[in-house]
Structures are given as structure tokens and as C-alpha cells.
PDB file of C-alpha atoms in Angstrom:
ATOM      1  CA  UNK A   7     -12.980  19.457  -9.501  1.00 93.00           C
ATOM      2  CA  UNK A   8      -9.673  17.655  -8.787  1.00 96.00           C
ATOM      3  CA  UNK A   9     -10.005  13.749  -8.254  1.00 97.00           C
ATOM      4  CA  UNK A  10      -6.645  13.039  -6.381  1.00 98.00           C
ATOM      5  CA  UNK A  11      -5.708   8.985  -7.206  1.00 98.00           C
ATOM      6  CA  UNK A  12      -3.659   7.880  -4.014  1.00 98.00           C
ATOM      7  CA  UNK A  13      -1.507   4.539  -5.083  1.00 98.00           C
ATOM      8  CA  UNK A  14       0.597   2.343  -2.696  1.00 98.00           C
ATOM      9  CA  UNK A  15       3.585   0.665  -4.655  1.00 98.00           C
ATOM     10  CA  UNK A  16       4.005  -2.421  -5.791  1.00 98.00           C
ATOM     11  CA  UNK A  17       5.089  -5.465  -3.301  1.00 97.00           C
ATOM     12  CA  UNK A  18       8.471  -4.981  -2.346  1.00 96.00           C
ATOM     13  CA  UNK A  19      10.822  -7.464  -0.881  1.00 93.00           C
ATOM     14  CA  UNK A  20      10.536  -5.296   2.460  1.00 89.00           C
ATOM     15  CA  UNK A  21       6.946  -6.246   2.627  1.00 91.00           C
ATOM     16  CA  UNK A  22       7.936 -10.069   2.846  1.00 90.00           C
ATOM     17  CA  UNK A  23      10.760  -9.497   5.413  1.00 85.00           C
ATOM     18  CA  UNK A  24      10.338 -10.932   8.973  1.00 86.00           C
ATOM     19  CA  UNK A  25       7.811  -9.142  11.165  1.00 85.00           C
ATOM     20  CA  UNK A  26      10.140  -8.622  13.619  1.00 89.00           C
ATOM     21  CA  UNK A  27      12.135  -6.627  11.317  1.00 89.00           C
ATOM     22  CA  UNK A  28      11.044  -2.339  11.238  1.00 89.00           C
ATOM     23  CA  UNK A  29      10.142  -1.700   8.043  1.00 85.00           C
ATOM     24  CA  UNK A  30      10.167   2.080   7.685  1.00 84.00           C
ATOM     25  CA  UNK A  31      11.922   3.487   4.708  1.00 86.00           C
ATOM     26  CA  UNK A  32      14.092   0.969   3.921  1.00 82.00           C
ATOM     27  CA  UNK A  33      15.201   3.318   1.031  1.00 70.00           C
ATOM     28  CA  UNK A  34      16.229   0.825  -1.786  1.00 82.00           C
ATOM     29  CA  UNK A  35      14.012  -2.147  -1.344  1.00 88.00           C
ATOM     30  CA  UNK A  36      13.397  -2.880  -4.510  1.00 94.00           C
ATOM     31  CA  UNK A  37      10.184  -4.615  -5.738  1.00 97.00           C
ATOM     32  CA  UNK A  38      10.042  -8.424  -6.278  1.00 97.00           C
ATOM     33  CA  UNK A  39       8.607  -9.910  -9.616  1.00 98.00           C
ATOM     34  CA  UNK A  40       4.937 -10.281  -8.516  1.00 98.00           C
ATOM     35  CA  UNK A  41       5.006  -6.746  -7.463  1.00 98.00           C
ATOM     36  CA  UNK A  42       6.241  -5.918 -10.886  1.00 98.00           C
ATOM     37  CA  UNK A  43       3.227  -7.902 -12.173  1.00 98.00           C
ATOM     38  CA  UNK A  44       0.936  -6.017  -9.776  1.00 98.00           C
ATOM     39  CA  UNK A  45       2.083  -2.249 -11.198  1.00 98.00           C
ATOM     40  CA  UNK A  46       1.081  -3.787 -14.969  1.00 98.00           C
ATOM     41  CA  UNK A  47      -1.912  -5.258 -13.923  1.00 98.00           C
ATOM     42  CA  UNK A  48      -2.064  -1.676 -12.342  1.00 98.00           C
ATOM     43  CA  UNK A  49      -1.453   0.029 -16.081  1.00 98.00           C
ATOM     44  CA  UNK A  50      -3.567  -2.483 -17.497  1.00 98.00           C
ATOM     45  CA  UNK A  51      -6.040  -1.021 -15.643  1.00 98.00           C
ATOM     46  CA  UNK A  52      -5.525   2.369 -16.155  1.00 98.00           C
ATOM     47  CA  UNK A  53      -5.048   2.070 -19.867  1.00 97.00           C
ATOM     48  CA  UNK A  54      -8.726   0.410 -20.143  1.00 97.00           C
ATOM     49  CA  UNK A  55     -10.069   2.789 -17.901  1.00 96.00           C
ATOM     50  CA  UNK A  56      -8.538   5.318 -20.196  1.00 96.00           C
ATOM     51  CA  UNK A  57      -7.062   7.408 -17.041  1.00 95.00           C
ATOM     52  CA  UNK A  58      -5.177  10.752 -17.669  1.00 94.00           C
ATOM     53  CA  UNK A  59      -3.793  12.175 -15.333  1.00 97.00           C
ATOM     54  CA  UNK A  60      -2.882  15.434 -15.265  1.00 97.00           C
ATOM     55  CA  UNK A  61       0.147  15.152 -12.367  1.00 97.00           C
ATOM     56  CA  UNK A  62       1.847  12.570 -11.264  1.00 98.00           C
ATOM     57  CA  UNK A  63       3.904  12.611  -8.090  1.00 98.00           C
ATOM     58  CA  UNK A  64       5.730   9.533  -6.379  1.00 98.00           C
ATOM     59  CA  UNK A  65       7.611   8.974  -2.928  1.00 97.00           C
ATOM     60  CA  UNK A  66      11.728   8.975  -3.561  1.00 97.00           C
ATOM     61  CA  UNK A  67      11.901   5.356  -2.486  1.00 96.00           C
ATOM     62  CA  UNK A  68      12.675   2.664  -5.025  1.00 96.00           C
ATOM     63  CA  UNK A  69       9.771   0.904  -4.425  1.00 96.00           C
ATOM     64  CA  UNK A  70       7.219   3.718  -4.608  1.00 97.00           C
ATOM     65  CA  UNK A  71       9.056   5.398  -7.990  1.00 98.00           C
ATOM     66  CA  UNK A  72       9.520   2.134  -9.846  1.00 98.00           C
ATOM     67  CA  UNK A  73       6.049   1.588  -9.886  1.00 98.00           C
ATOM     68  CA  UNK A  74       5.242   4.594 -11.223  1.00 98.00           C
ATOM     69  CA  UNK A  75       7.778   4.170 -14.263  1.00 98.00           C
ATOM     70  CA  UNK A  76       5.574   1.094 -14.577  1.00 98.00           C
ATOM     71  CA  UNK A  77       2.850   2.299 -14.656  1.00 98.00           C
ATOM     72  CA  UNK A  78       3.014   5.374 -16.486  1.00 98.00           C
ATOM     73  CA  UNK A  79       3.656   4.406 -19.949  1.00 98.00           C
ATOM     74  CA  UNK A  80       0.384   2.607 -19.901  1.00 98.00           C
ATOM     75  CA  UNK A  81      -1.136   6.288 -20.453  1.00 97.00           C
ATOM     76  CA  UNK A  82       1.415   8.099 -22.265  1.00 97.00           C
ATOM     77  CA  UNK A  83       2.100   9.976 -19.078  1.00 98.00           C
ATOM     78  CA  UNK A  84       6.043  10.629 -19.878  1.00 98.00           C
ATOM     79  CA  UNK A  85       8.646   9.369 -16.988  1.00 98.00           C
ATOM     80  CA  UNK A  86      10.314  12.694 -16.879  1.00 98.00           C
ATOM     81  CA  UNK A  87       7.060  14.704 -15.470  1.00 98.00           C
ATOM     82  CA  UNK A  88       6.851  12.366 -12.495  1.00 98.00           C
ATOM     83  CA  UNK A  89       7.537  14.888  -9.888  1.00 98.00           C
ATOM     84  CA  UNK A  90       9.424  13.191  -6.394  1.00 98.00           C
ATOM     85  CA  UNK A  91       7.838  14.309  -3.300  1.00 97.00           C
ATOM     86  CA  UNK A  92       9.844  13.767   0.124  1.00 96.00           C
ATOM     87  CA  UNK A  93       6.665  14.483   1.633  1.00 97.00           C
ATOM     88  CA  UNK A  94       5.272  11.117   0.606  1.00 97.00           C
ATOM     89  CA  UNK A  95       7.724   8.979   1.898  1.00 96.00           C
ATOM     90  CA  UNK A  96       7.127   6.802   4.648  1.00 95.00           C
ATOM     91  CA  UNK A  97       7.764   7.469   7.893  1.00 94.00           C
ATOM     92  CA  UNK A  98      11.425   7.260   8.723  1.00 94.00           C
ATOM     93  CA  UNK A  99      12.419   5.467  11.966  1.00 93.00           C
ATOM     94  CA  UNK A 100      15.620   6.275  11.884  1.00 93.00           C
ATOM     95  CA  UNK A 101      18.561   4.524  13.365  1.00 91.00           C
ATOM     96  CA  UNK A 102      16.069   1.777  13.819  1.00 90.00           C
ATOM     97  CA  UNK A 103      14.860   1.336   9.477  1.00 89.00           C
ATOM     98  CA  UNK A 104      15.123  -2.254   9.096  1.00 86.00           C
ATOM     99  CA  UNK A 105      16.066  -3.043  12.565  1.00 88.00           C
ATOM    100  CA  UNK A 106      14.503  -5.780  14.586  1.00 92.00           C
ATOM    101  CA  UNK A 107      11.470  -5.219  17.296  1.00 91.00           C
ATOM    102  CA  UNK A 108      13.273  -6.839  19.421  1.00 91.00           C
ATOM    103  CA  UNK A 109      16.341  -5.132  19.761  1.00 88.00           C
ATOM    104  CA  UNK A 110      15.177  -1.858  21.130  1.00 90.00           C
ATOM    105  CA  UNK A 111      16.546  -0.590  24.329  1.00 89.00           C
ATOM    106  CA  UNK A 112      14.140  -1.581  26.945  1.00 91.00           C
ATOM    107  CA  UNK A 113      14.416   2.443  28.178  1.00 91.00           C
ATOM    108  CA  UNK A 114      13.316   3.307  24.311  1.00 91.00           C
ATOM    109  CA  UNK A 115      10.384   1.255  24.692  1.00 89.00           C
ATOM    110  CA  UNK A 116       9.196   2.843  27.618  1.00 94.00           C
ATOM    111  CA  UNK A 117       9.748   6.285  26.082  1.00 93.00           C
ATOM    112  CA  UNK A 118       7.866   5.271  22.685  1.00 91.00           C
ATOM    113  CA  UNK A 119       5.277   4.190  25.464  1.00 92.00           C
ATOM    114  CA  UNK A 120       5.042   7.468  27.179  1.00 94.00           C
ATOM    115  CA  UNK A 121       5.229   9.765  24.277  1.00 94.00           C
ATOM    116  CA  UNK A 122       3.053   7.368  21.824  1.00 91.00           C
ATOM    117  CA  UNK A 123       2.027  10.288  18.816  1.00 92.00           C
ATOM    118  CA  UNK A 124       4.651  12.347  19.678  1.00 95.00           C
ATOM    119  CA  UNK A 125       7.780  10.095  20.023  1.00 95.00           C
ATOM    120  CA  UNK A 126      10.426  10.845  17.718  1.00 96.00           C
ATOM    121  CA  UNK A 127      12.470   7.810  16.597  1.00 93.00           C
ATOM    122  CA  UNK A 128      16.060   8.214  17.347  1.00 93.00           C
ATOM    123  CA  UNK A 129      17.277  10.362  14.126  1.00 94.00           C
ATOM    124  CA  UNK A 130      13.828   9.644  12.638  1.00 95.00           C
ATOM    125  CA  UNK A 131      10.665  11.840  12.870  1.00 96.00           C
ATOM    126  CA  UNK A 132       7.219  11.090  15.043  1.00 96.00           C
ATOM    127  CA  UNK A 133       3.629  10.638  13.806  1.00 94.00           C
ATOM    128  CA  UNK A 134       3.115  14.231  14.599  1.00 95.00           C
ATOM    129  CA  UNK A 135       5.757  14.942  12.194  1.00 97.00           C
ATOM    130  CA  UNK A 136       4.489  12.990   8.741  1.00 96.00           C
ATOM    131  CA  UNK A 137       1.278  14.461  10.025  1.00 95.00           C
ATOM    132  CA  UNK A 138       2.589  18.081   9.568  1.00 96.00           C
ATOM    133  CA  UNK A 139       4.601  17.206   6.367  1.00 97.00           C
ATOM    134  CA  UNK A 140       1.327  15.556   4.432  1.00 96.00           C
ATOM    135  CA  UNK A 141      -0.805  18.604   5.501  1.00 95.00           C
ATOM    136  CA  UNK A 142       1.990  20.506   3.864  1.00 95.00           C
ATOM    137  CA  UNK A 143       1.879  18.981   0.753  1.00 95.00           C
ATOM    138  CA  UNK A 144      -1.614  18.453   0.405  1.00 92.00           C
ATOM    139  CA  UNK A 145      -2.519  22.158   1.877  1.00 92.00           C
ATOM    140  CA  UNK A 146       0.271  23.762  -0.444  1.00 93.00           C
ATOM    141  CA  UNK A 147       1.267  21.329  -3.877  1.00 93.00           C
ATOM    142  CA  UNK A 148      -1.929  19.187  -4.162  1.00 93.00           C
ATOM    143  CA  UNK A 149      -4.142  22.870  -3.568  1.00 92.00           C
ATOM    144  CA  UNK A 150      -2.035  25.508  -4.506  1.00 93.00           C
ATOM    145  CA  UNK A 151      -3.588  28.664  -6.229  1.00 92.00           C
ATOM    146  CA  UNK A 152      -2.088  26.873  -9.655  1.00 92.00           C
ATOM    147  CA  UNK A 153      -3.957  23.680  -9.567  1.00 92.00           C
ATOM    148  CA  UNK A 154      -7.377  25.305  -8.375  1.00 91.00           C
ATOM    149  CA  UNK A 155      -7.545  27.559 -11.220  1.00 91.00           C
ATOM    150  CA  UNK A 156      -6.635  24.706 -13.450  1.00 89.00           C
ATOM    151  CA  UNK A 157      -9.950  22.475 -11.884  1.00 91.00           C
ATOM    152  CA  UNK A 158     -11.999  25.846 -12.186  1.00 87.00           C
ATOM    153  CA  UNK A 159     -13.158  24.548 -15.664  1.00 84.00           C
ATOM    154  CA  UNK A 160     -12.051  20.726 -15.749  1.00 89.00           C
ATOM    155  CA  UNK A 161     -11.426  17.865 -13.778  1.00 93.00           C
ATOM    156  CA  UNK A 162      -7.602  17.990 -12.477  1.00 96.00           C
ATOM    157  CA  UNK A 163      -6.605  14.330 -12.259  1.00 97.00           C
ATOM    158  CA  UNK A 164      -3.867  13.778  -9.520  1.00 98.00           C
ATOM    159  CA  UNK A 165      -1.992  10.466  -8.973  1.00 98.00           C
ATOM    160  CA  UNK A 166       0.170   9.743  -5.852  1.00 98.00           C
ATOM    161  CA  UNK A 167       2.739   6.933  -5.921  1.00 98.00           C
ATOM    162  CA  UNK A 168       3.520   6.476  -2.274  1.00 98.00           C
ATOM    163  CA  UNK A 169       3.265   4.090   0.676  1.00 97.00           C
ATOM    164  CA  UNK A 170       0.700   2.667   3.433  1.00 95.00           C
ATOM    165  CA  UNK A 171       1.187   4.961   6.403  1.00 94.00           C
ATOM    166  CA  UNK A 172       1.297   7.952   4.509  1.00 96.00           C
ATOM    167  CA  UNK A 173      -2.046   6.822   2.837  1.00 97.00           C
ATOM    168  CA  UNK A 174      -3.538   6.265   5.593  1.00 95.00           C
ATOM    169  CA  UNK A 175      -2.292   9.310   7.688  1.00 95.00           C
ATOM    170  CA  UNK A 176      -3.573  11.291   4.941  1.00 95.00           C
ATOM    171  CA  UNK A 177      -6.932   9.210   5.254  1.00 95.00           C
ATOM    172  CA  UNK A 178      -7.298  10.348   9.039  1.00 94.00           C
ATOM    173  CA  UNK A 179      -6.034  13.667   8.266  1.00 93.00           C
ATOM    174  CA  UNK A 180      -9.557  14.082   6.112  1.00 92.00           C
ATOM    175  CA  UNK A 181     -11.927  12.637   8.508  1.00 92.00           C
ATOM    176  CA  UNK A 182     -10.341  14.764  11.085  1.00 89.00           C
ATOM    177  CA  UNK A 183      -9.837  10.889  13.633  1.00 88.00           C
ATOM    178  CA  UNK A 184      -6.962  10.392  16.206  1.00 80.00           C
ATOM    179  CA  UNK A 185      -4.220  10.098  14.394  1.00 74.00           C
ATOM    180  CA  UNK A 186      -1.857   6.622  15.274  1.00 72.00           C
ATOM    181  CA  UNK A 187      -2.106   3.371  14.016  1.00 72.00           C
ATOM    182  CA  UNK A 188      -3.088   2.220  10.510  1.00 80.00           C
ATOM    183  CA  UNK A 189      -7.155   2.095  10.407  1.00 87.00           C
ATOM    184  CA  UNK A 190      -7.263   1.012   6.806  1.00 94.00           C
ATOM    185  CA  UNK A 191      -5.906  -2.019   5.084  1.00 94.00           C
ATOM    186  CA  UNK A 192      -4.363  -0.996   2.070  1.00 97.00           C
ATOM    187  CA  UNK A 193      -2.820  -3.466  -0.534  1.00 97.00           C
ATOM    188  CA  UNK A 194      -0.006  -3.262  -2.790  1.00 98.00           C
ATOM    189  CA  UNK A 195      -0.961  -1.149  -6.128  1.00 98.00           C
ATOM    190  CA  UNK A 196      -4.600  -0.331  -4.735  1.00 98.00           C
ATOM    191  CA  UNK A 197      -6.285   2.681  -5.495  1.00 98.00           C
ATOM    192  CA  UNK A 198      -7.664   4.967  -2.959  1.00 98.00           C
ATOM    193  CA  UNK A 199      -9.520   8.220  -4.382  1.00 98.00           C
ATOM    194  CA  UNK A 200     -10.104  11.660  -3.171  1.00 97.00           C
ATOM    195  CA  UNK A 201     -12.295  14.299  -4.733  1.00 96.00           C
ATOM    196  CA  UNK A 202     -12.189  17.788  -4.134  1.00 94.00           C
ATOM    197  CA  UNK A 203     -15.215  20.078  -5.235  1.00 90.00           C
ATOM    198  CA  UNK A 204     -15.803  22.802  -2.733  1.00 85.00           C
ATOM    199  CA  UNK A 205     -15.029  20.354  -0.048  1.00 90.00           C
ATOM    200  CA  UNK A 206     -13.143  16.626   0.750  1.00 94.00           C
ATOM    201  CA  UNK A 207     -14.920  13.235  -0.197  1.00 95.00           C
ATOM    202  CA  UNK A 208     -13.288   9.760   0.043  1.00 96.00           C
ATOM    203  CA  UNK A 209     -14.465   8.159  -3.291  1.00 96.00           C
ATOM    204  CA  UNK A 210     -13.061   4.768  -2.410  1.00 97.00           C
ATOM    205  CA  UNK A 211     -10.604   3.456  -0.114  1.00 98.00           C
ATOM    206  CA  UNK A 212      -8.166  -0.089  -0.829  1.00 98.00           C
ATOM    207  CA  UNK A 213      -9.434  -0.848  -4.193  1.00 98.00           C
ATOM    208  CA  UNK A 214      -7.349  -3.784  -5.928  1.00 98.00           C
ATOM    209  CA  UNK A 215      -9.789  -4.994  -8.480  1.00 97.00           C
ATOM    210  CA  UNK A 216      -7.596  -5.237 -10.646  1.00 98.00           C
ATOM    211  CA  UNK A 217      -5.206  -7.896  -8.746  1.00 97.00           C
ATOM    212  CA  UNK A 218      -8.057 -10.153  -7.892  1.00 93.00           C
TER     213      UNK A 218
END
């Protein structure tokens, strides 16, 4: 069986800008105190709940990999095993990260309009595209021939440090829906958990017990 633990970082200080403001990557946002309080709360958790996991992987940006380093020395899970994934980084609008709504080119608009899954931020990548990346990792890292034979005999315990969209493309990506918009609120630091034995079950989706 492998039990794959998907984990939004900690509250950044992107999360908190202005909603007119794009927040895509926004590579180096870093997180702001309570967010560092919500990843120990996080390893709190873990530690209590005695969680091992076997991998770890985390999303390049600042936000998503500092709250793994958080978090990981609450189960002895050493900082030099956390394996960066450019695959679960959030979707990159492009010329646009950090931008403001309202300054797009009115003829941009109407081509996001017409093109809707398939537009392709300018220098960025589309929905289609972190669609195609995610099945990649998930089809070829998260179930390669390695980490099957390893959950032949055990449970393989998988954690994911990574970010909202990606979450919940991966989330649609499972129960095979239009992909698009978010359809799941996820918070900062909560859990959502995949099991794989012979076939795909969400366990539990936006879980942040452990912040209330």
C-alpha cells in the first residue's frame, strides 16, 4: 500500500497580498510568522501521530520547502533527503506572477476567455500543462516500478510539500472531473491523503485539525 500525504505550505506573505495582485509562483515569498507557527503545529502533529514517512518531496518555492525543513525534524526525517520536485510547483503565470488583475491587456483577456483550459500565460504554462506535468510525476516518481515493489510488503508513506492548485489539480486528476478552477478549499499546512492499494482512494481532503 502507499498512503501519499499531500501538504500545502505554510501561510506566506503572498497569501495576504491584495486580491488584485496574481499570485502564481511568486518564487521567494517567504512565509510570515503565523505560517511558521502553522508548519510546527504541523510537526507537532506529526510527531504525536508518530508519522514516518518514507519520502519526502517539496515544491522549489520558498514557501513550500521551508515548511518542510519545519516540519521534518519533528520525525527525524533528515533535511538532506527532501527531494525538490519542479513538478509541484504552482502554476507559473508568467510575465504576469505577482502582477495586478487589472492590468492585463484587454486583448489578453479576451484570449484567456476564448482559450479558458488551454490558454498559456504569456511565458507561463496553461492548466493543460500542470495537468500533464502532475500526471508525470505521479504516473512516473510517486508509482515507479521502485516504490511499488517497496509497498509490495509495507505501507510506503509519501509526503508532498507543495501548493493549492497543484493539490487540487491532482484532486481532479483522480476523480477523473473537468479540470479548471479550484473545487476544494484547502488551508495552509492541511493534510490531504491518498491511498493507493490496487486502485486510487481520497482518504481525506483539507484537514487542519491541528490549526484549529
Amino acid at each position: 500500500m502507499i498512503e501519499i500525504t499531500l501538504i500545502r505550505h505554510a501561510l506566506a506573505e503572498i497569501n495576504l497580498a491584495d486580491k488584485d495582485i496574481i499570485k502564481g509562483r511568486c518564487a521567494e515569498s517567504p512565509l510570515i510568522k503565523l505560517g511558521i507557527e502553522q508548519a510546527r503545529l504541523l510537526g507537532d502533529r506529526f510527531n504525536l501521530e508518530r508519522k514516518n514517512f518514507d519520502i519526502v518531496y517539496s515544491s522549489p518555492l520558498v514557501r513550500a520547502y521551508d515548511t518542510a525543513k519545519i516540519v521534518c525534524p519533528y520525525i527525524g526525517y533528515p533535511l538532506d533527503r527532501i527531494i525538490l520536485v519542479d513538478d509541484l510547483t504552482e502554476i507559473s503565470f508568467g510575465d504576469l506572477d505577482g502582477k495586478k488583475w487589472s492590468d492585463i491587456p484587454n486583448d489578453e483577456i479576451r484570449k484567456r476567455e476564448l482559450l479558458g483550459y488551454d490558454y498559456v500565460w504569456p511565458n507561463g504554462e496553461s492548466k493543460r500543462d500542470v495537468a500533464i506535468r502532475l500526471s508525470r510525476w505521479f504516473n512516473e516518481e510517486l508509482f515507479s516500478e521502485e516504490n511499488l515493489r517497496k509497498a509490495h510488503n509495507k505501507k510506503l508513506e509519501i509526503a508532498a510539500f507543495t501548493h493549492n492548485y497543484i493539490i487540487n489539480t491532482l484532486l481532479r486528476l483522480i476523480l477523473k472531473t473537468p479540470q479548471g478552477s479550484n473545487i476544494f478549499d484547502i488551508e495552509n499546512t492541511s493534510l490531504t491523503q491518498i491511498n493507493y492499494d490496487s486502485s486510487l482512494v481520497i482518504h481525506k481532503v483539507n484537514d487542519y485539525s491541528h490549526l484549529v
